[in-house]
XYZ file of C-alpha atoms in Angstrom:
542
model
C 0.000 0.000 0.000
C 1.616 3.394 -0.986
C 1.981 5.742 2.070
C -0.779 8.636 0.811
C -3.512 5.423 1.221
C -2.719 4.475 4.551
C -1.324 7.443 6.320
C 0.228 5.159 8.416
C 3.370 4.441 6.834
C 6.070 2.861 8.731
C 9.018 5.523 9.081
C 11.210 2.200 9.059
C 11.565 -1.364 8.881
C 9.764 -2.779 12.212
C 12.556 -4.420 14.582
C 11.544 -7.533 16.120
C 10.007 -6.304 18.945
C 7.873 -4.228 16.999
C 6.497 -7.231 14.556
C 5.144 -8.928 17.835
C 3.691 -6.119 18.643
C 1.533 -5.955 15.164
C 0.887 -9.294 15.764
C -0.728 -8.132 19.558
C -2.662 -5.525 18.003
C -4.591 -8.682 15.562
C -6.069 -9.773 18.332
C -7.671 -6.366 19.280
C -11.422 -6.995 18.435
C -13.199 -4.232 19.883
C -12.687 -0.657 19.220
C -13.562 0.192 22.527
C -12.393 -1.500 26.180
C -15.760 -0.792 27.137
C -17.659 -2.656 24.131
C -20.448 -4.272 25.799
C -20.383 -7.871 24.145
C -16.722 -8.241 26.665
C -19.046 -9.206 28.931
C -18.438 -13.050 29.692
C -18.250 -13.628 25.720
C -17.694 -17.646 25.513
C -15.401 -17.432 28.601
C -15.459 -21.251 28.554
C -12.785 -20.575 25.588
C -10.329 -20.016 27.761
C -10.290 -23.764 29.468
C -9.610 -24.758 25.663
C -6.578 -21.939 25.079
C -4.845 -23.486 28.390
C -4.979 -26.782 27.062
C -3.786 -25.667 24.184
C -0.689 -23.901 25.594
C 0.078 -26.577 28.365
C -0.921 -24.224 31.409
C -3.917 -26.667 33.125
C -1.662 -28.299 35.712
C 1.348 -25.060 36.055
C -1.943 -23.009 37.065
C -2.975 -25.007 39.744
C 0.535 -25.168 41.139
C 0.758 -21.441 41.197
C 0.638 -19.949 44.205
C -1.307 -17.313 43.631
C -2.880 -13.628 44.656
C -5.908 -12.363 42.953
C -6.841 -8.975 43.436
C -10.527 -7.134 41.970
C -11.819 -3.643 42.492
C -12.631 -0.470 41.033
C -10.522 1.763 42.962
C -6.888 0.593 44.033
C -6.118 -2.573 43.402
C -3.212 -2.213 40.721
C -1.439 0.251 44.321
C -2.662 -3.005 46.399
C -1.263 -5.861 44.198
C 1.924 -3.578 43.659
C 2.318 -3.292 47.393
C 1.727 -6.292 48.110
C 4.349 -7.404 45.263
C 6.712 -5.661 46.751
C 6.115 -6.455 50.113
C 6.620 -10.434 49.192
C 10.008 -9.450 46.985
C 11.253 -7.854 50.178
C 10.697 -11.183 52.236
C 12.972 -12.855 49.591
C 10.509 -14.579 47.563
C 10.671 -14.554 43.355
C 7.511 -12.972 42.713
C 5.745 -12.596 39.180
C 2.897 -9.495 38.992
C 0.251 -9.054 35.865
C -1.251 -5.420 36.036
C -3.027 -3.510 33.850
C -3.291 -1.202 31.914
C 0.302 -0.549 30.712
C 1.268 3.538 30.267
C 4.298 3.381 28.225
C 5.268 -0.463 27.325
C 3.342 -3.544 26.894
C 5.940 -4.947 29.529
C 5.038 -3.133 32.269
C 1.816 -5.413 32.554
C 4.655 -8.614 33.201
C 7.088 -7.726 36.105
C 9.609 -10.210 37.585
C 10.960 -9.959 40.685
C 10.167 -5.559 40.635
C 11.201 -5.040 36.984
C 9.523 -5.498 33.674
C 10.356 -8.700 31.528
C 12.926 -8.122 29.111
C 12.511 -7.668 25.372
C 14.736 -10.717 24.923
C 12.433 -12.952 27.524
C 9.344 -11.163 26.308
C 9.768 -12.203 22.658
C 10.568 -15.663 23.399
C 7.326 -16.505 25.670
C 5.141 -14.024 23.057
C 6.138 -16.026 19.964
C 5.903 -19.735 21.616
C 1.978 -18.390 22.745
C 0.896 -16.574 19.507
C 2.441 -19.463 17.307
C 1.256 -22.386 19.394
C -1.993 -20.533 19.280
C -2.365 -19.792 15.674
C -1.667 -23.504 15.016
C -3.700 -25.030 17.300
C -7.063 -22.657 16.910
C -9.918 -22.717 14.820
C -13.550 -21.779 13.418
C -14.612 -23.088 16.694
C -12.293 -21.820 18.538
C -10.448 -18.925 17.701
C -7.704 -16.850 18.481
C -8.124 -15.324 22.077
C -8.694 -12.054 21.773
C -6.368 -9.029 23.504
C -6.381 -9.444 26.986
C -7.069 -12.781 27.310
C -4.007 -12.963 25.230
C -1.912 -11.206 27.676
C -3.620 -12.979 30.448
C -2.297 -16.377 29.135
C 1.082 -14.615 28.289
C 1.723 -13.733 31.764
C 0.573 -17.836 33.208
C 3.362 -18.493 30.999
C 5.746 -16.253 31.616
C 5.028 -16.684 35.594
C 5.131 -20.510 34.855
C 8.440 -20.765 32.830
C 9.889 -18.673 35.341
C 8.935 -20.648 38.170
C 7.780 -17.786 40.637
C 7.189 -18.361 44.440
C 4.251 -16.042 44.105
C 2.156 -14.700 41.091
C 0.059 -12.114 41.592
C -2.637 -11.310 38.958
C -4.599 -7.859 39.525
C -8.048 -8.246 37.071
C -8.476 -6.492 34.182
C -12.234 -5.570 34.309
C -14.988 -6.736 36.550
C -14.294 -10.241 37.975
C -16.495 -13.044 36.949
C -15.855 -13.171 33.337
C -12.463 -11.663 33.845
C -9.588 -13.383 31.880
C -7.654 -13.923 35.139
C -10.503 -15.657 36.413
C -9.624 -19.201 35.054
C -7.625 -19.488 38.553
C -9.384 -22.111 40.508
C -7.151 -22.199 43.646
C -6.149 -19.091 44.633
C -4.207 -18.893 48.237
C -5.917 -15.532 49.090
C -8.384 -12.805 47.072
C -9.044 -8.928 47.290
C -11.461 -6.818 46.624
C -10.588 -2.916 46.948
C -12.322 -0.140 47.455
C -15.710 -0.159 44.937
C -17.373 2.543 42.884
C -18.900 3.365 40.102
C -16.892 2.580 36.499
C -17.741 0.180 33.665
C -20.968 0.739 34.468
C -22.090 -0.296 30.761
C -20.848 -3.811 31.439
C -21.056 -4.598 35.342
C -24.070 -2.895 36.538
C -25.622 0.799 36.768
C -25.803 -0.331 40.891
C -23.075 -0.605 43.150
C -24.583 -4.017 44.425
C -24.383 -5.418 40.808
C -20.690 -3.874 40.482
C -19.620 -5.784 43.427
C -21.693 -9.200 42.672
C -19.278 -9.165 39.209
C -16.281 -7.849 41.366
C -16.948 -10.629 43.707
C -16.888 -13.510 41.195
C -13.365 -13.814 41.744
C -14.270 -15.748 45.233
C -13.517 -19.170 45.180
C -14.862 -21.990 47.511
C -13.106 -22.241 50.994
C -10.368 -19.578 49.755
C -10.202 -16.753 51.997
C -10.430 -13.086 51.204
C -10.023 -9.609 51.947
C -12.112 -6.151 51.271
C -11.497 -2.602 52.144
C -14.345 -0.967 54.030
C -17.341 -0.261 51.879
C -20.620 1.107 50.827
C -23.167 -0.504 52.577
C -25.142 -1.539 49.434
C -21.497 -3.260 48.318
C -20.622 -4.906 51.234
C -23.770 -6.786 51.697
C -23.364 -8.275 48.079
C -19.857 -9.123 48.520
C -20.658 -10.762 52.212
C -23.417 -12.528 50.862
C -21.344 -14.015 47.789
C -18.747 -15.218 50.482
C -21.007 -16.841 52.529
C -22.460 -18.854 49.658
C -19.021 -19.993 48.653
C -18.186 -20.694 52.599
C -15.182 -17.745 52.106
C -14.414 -16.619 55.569
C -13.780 -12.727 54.237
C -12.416 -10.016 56.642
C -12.045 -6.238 56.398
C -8.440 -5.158 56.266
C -7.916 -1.776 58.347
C -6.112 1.072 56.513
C -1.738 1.088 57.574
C -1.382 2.939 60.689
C 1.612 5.644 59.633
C 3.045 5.228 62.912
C 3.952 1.533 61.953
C 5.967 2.660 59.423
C 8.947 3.988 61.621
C 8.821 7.716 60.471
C 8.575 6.756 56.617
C 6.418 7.737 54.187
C 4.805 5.308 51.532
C 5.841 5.367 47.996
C 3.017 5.867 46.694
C 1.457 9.154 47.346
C -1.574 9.767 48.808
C -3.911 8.985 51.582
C -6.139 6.958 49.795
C -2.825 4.402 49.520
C -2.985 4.082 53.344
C -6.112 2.166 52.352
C -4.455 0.291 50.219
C -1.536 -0.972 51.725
C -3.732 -2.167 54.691
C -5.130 -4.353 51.937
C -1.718 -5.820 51.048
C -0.443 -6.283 54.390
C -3.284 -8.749 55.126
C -3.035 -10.161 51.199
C 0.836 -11.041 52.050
C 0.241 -12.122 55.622
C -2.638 -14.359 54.749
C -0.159 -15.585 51.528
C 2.298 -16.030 54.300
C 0.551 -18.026 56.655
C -0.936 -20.609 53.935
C 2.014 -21.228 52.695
C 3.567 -22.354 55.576
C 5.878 -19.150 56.092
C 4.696 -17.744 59.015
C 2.669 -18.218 62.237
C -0.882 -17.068 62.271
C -0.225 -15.361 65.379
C 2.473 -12.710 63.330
C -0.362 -11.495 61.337
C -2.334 -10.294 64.362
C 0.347 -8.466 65.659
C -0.767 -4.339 65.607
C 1.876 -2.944 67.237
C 4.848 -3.263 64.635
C 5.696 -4.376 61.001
C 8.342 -6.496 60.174
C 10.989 -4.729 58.771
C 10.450 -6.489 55.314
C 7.142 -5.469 55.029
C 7.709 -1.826 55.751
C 11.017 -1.716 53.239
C 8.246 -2.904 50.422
C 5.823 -0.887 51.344
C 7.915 2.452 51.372
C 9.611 1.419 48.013
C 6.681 -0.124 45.694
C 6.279 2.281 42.887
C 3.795 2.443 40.072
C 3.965 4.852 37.417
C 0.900 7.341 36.592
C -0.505 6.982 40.014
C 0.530 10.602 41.941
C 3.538 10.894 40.215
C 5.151 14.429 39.777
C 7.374 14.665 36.994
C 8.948 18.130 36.069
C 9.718 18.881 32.709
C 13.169 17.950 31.021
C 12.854 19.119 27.911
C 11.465 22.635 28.664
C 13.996 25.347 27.496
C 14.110 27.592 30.768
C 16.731 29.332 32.355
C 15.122 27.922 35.759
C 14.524 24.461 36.451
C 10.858 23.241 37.612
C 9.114 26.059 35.662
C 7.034 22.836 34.594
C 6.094 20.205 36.321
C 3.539 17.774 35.419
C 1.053 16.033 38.564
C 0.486 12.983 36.907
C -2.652 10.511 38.058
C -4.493 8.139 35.826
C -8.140 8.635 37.670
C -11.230 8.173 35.807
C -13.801 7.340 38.151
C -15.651 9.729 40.588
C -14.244 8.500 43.580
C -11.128 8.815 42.215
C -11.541 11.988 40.688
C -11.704 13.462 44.587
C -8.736 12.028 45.523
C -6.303 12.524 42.584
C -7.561 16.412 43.211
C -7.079 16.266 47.652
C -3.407 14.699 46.162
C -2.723 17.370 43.984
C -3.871 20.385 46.321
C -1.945 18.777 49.030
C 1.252 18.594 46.986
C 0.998 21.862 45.513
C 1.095 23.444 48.591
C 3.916 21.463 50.468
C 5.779 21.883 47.498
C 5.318 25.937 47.278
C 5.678 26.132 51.060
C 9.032 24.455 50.586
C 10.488 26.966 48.237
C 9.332 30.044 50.299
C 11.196 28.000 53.041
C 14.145 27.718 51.124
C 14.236 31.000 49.406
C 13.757 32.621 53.040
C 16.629 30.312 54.356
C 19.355 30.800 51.598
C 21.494 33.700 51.303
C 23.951 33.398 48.308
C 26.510 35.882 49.348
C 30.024 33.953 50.038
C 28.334 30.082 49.060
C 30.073 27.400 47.799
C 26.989 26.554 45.910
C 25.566 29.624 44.640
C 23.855 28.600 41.388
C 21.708 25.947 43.567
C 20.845 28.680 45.794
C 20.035 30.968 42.914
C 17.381 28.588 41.501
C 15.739 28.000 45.164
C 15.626 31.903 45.496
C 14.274 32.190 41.434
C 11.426 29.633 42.467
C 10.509 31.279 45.712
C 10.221 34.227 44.246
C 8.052 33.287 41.090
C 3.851 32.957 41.439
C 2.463 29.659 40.060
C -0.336 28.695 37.654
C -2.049 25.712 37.927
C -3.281 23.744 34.711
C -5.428 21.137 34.378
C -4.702 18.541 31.206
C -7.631 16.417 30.427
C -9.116 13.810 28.582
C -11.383 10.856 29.586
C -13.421 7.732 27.862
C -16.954 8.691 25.972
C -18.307 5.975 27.878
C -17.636 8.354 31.434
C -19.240 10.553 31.920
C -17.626 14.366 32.512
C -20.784 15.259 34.696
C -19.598 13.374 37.318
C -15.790 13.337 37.139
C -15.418 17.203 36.585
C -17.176 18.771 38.995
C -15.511 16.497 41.680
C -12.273 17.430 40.136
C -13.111 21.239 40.659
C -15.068 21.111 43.818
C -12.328 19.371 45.323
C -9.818 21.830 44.556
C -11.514 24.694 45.070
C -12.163 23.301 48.633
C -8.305 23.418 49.427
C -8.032 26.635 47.606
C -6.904 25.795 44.229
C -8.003 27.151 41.170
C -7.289 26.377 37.220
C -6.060 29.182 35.244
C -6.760 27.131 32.403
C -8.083 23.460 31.469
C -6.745 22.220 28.224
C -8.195 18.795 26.457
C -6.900 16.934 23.790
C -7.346 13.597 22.047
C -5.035 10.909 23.435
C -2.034 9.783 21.131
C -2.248 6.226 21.992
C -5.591 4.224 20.561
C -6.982 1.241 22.218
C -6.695 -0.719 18.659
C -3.569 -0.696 18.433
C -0.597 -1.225 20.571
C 2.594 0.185 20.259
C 3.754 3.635 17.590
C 6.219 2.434 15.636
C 4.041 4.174 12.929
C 2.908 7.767 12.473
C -0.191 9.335 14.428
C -3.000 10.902 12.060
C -2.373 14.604 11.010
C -4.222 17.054 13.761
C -6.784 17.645 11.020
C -7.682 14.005 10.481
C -8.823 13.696 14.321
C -12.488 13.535 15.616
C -12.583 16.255 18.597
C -16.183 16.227 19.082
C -16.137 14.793 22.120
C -12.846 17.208 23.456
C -15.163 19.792 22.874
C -18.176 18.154 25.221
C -15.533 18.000 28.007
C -14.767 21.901 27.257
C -18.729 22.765 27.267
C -18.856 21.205 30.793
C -15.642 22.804 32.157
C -17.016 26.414 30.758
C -20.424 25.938 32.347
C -18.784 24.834 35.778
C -16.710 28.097 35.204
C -19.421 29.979 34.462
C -21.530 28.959 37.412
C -18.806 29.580 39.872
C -18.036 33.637 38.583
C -17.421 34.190 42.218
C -14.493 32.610 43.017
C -11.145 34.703 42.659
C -8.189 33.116 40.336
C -5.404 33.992 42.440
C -1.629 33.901 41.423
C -2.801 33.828 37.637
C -0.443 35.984 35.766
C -1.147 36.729 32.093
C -0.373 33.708 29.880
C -0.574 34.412 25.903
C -1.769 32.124 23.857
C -0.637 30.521 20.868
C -4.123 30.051 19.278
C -3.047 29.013 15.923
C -2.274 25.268 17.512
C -5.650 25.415 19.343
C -8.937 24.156 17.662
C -10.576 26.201 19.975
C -10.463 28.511 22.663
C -12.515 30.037 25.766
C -12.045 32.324 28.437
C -11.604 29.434 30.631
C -10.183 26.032 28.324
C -8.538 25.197 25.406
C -9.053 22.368 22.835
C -6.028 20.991 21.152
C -5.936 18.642 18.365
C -3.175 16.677 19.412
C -1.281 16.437 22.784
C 2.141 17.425 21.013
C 0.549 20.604 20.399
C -0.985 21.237 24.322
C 2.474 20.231 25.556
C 4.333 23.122 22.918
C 1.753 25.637 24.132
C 2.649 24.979 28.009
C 6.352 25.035 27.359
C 6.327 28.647 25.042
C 4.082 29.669 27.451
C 6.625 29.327 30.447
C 9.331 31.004 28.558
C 7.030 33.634 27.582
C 6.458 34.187 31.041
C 9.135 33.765 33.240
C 8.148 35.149 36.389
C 5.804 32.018 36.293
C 6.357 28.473 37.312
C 3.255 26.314 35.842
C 1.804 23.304 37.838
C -0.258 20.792 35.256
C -1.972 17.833 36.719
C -2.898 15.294 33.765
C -5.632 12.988 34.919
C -8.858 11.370 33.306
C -7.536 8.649 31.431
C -4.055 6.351 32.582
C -3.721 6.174 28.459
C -3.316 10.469 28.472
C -0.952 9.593 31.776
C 1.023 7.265 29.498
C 1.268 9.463 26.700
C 2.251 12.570 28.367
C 5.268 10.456 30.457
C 6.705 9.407 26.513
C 6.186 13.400 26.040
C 8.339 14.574 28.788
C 10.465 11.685 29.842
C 10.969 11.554 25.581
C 10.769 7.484 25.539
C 10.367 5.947 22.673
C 6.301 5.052 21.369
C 6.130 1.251 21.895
């Protein structure tokens, strides 16, 4: 096909790495995540794919961790991965989604698989698979794909522990073909996938509660009322003796902090403590009587606990690639968030950081004096920032299927509540697609891309805006615009047709104005997250 009929031409010859990934993308069926027909279509099919690919029996030896929810469990599973690493055991951990690289979703003892070991266990699936399938029963689609990959991977490489956090719902979950778990969670519920699990937070947790499994124990976070009474009566019909984990108490921590920012995590981590106890007890590692100890953590479980990290979740990355005579004129609050619930925290994080941070550098900028110091140009900078007023951004995009109504004006009530205020919202299209994985070819042109639905999100932030002319923007210093790269501008938002073009504006606006440092949390989708951290980091599309 000649370039001008695809507009997708390959800039050069795919490596290896990026044929397997072409081969991944084939087995992307739906054009959405949240097509409705994922739910529970022929999951019997997976039975047949493990036969296929020899993984019946290695399953059922796996000792494994299964974590559900709508709210936290990628945090609890990586917590509680890291907690188990930290006791000296070889762990294997399936997440999802991945923000930069399909590997992230397959981590090995703390680190993503390698390309080498990643190629090797993709090809002997995908192969075995396309040889092996039929009219009857055909290739697995996506993520039960990746769900297989990573039995193998965790199987070949013989972990102690293999913890599997579920893609989407529960019952009809890929992950789900685990019939022995040693211990399951269930975070903290909400509302999300509501066009496939339920419009009721009783139906959300009957799906999130198929995971149980008979006699196994389990774990939950404290919960709505209408939840809880749907997960306890699941567990009692599959005689699962499940328990409420208590959120960490900081004090157990010995003066640390978690890795994972926060207070939401606290929640969290309380789930993974019990997770890895529980693991730790049925497996013959330790006494029951350790795990009801409330006075202290062992010292393995608070070294995990304080170094699990997992990107796009309050991160705060400052810009690298900004050309500014001052460092940290840009920094980007990053949180994937895209439910309601969420929404409020990812917003109490950001206010909360804001602050401390901008507290810090009046601190610092009171405390230095650069006269006669060996290390004047570091004390410059800390006096330069101190001295500078800050904007605060907000870089958005969510799913059609969510619904802005509800995740905005949490986002800006939220904020407004600790004082913080958007100078500007700005909302673009994201660069990744759900059909296909990896970028090893070119994006669409700006004009080739759909923004109706950009706009929608802009219509709701202006009438929020609107409705709240009361409130004072403080610290907003005159930004100019470059509105040639926007598709369309208001007094209070921006729509840009590609992210490329939202990050340019934000970096010629700082050196436009430099008496400005420019805060920008990016939240709404974990695939804008992803794309924005290849932006700024400037890692390579895969």
């Amino acid at each position: 096909m000649a370039e001008g009929e695809s507009g997708l031409a390959k800039t050069a010859a795919a490596t290896p790495y990026e044929e397997a990934l072409d081969a991944l993308s084939s087995l992307i069926t739906k054009r959405s995540r949240a097509d409705k027909s994922n739910n529970g279509d022929r999951f019997d099919l997976l039975y047949d794919y493990l036969k296929i690919l020899d993984l019946d029996e290695a399953i059922s030896q796996m000792k494994i961790i299964h974590v559900a929810g709508t709210k936290g469990k990628g945090s609890t599973c990586t917590f509680t991965e890291a907690i188990l690493r930290n006791c000296g055991f070889h762990t294997g951990l399936f997440t999802s989604p991945h923000l930069i690289d399909v590997r992230e979703r397959f981590r090995l003892d703390g680190v993503d698989i390698s390309e080498e070991k990643f190629l090797a266990y993709f090809w002997w699936c995908y192969d075995r698979l396309k040889e092996k399938t039929s009219d009857d029963i055909p290739m697995p689609t996506y993520f039960r794909f990746l769900a297989l990959l990573a039995f193998k991977i965790f199987a070949g490489e013989q972990v102690d522990v293999a913890i599997l956090e579920v893609g989407l719902g529960g019952r009809f979950d890929a992950t789900n073909v685990v019939q022995t778990p040693v211990v399951c969670g269930i975070s903290s519920l909400g509302f999300d996938h509501m066009e496939i699990l339920g419009n009721t937070l009783g139906e959300i947790a009957g799906e999130k509660a198929g995971i149980f499994k008979q006699g196994v124990p389990a774990f939950t976070v404290s919960q709505p009322d209408e939840a809880m009474r749907v997960l306890e009566e699941k567990a009692f019909r599959f005689d699962v003796h499940l328990q409420v984990a208590q959120p960490l108490d900081k004090s157990l921590l010995n003066g640390l902090k978690l890795e994972l920012e926060g207070e939401h995590q606290y929640i969290n981590a309380g789930l993974a403590i019990a997770l890895s106890s529980t693991w730790l007890q049925k497996t013959g590692h330790l006494g029951a009587a350790y795990f009801n100890q409330t006075s202290s953590l062992p010292e393995q479980f608070i070294k995990g606990l304080t170094t699990a990290s997992l990107q796009g979740r309050a991160q705060i990355v400052p810009d690298g690639l900004a050309n500014t005579e001052s460092p940290g004129d840009l920094v980007f609050y990053l949180d994937g968030a895209h439910s309601p619930e969420s929404m409020e925290a990812c917003a109490r994080w950001f206010s909360l950081a804001i602050k401390e941070e901008n507290q810090q550098n009046m601190q610092n900028g009171q405390a230095h004096d650069c006269s006669g110091s060996s290390n004047e140009l570091t004390q410059w900078y800390t006096d330069e920032r101190s001295r500078k007023s800050t904007v605060q951004m907000l870089l958005f995009n969510c799913m059609p299927v969510r619904d802005p109504q509800l995740l905005l004006p949490r986002l800006m009530t939220e904020c407004t509540d600790h004082g913080v205020y958007f100078k500007k919202a700005l909302f673009v299209p994201n660069i990744s697609v759900y059909y296909k994985v990896g970028s090893h070819t070119l994006p669409p042109s700006d004009s080739q891309v759909d923004l109706s639905w950009q706009f929608t999100l802009q219509r709701v932030w202006e009438n929020l805006m609107q409705g709240d002319k009361g409130v004072e923007i403080k610290n907003a210093d005159k930004v100019e615009e470059v509105k040639e790269i926007c598709a369309r501008s208001c007094e209070n938002s921006a729509v840009f047709s590609s992210l490329p073009s939202a990050i340019k504006w934000l970096r010629d606006s700082v050196q436009k104005n430099g008496s400005t440092r420019f805060q920008v949390l990016v939240t709404g989708s974990l695939h804008l997250v992803g794309d924005v951290l290849r932006l700024v980091k400037k890692v390579k599309f895969q």
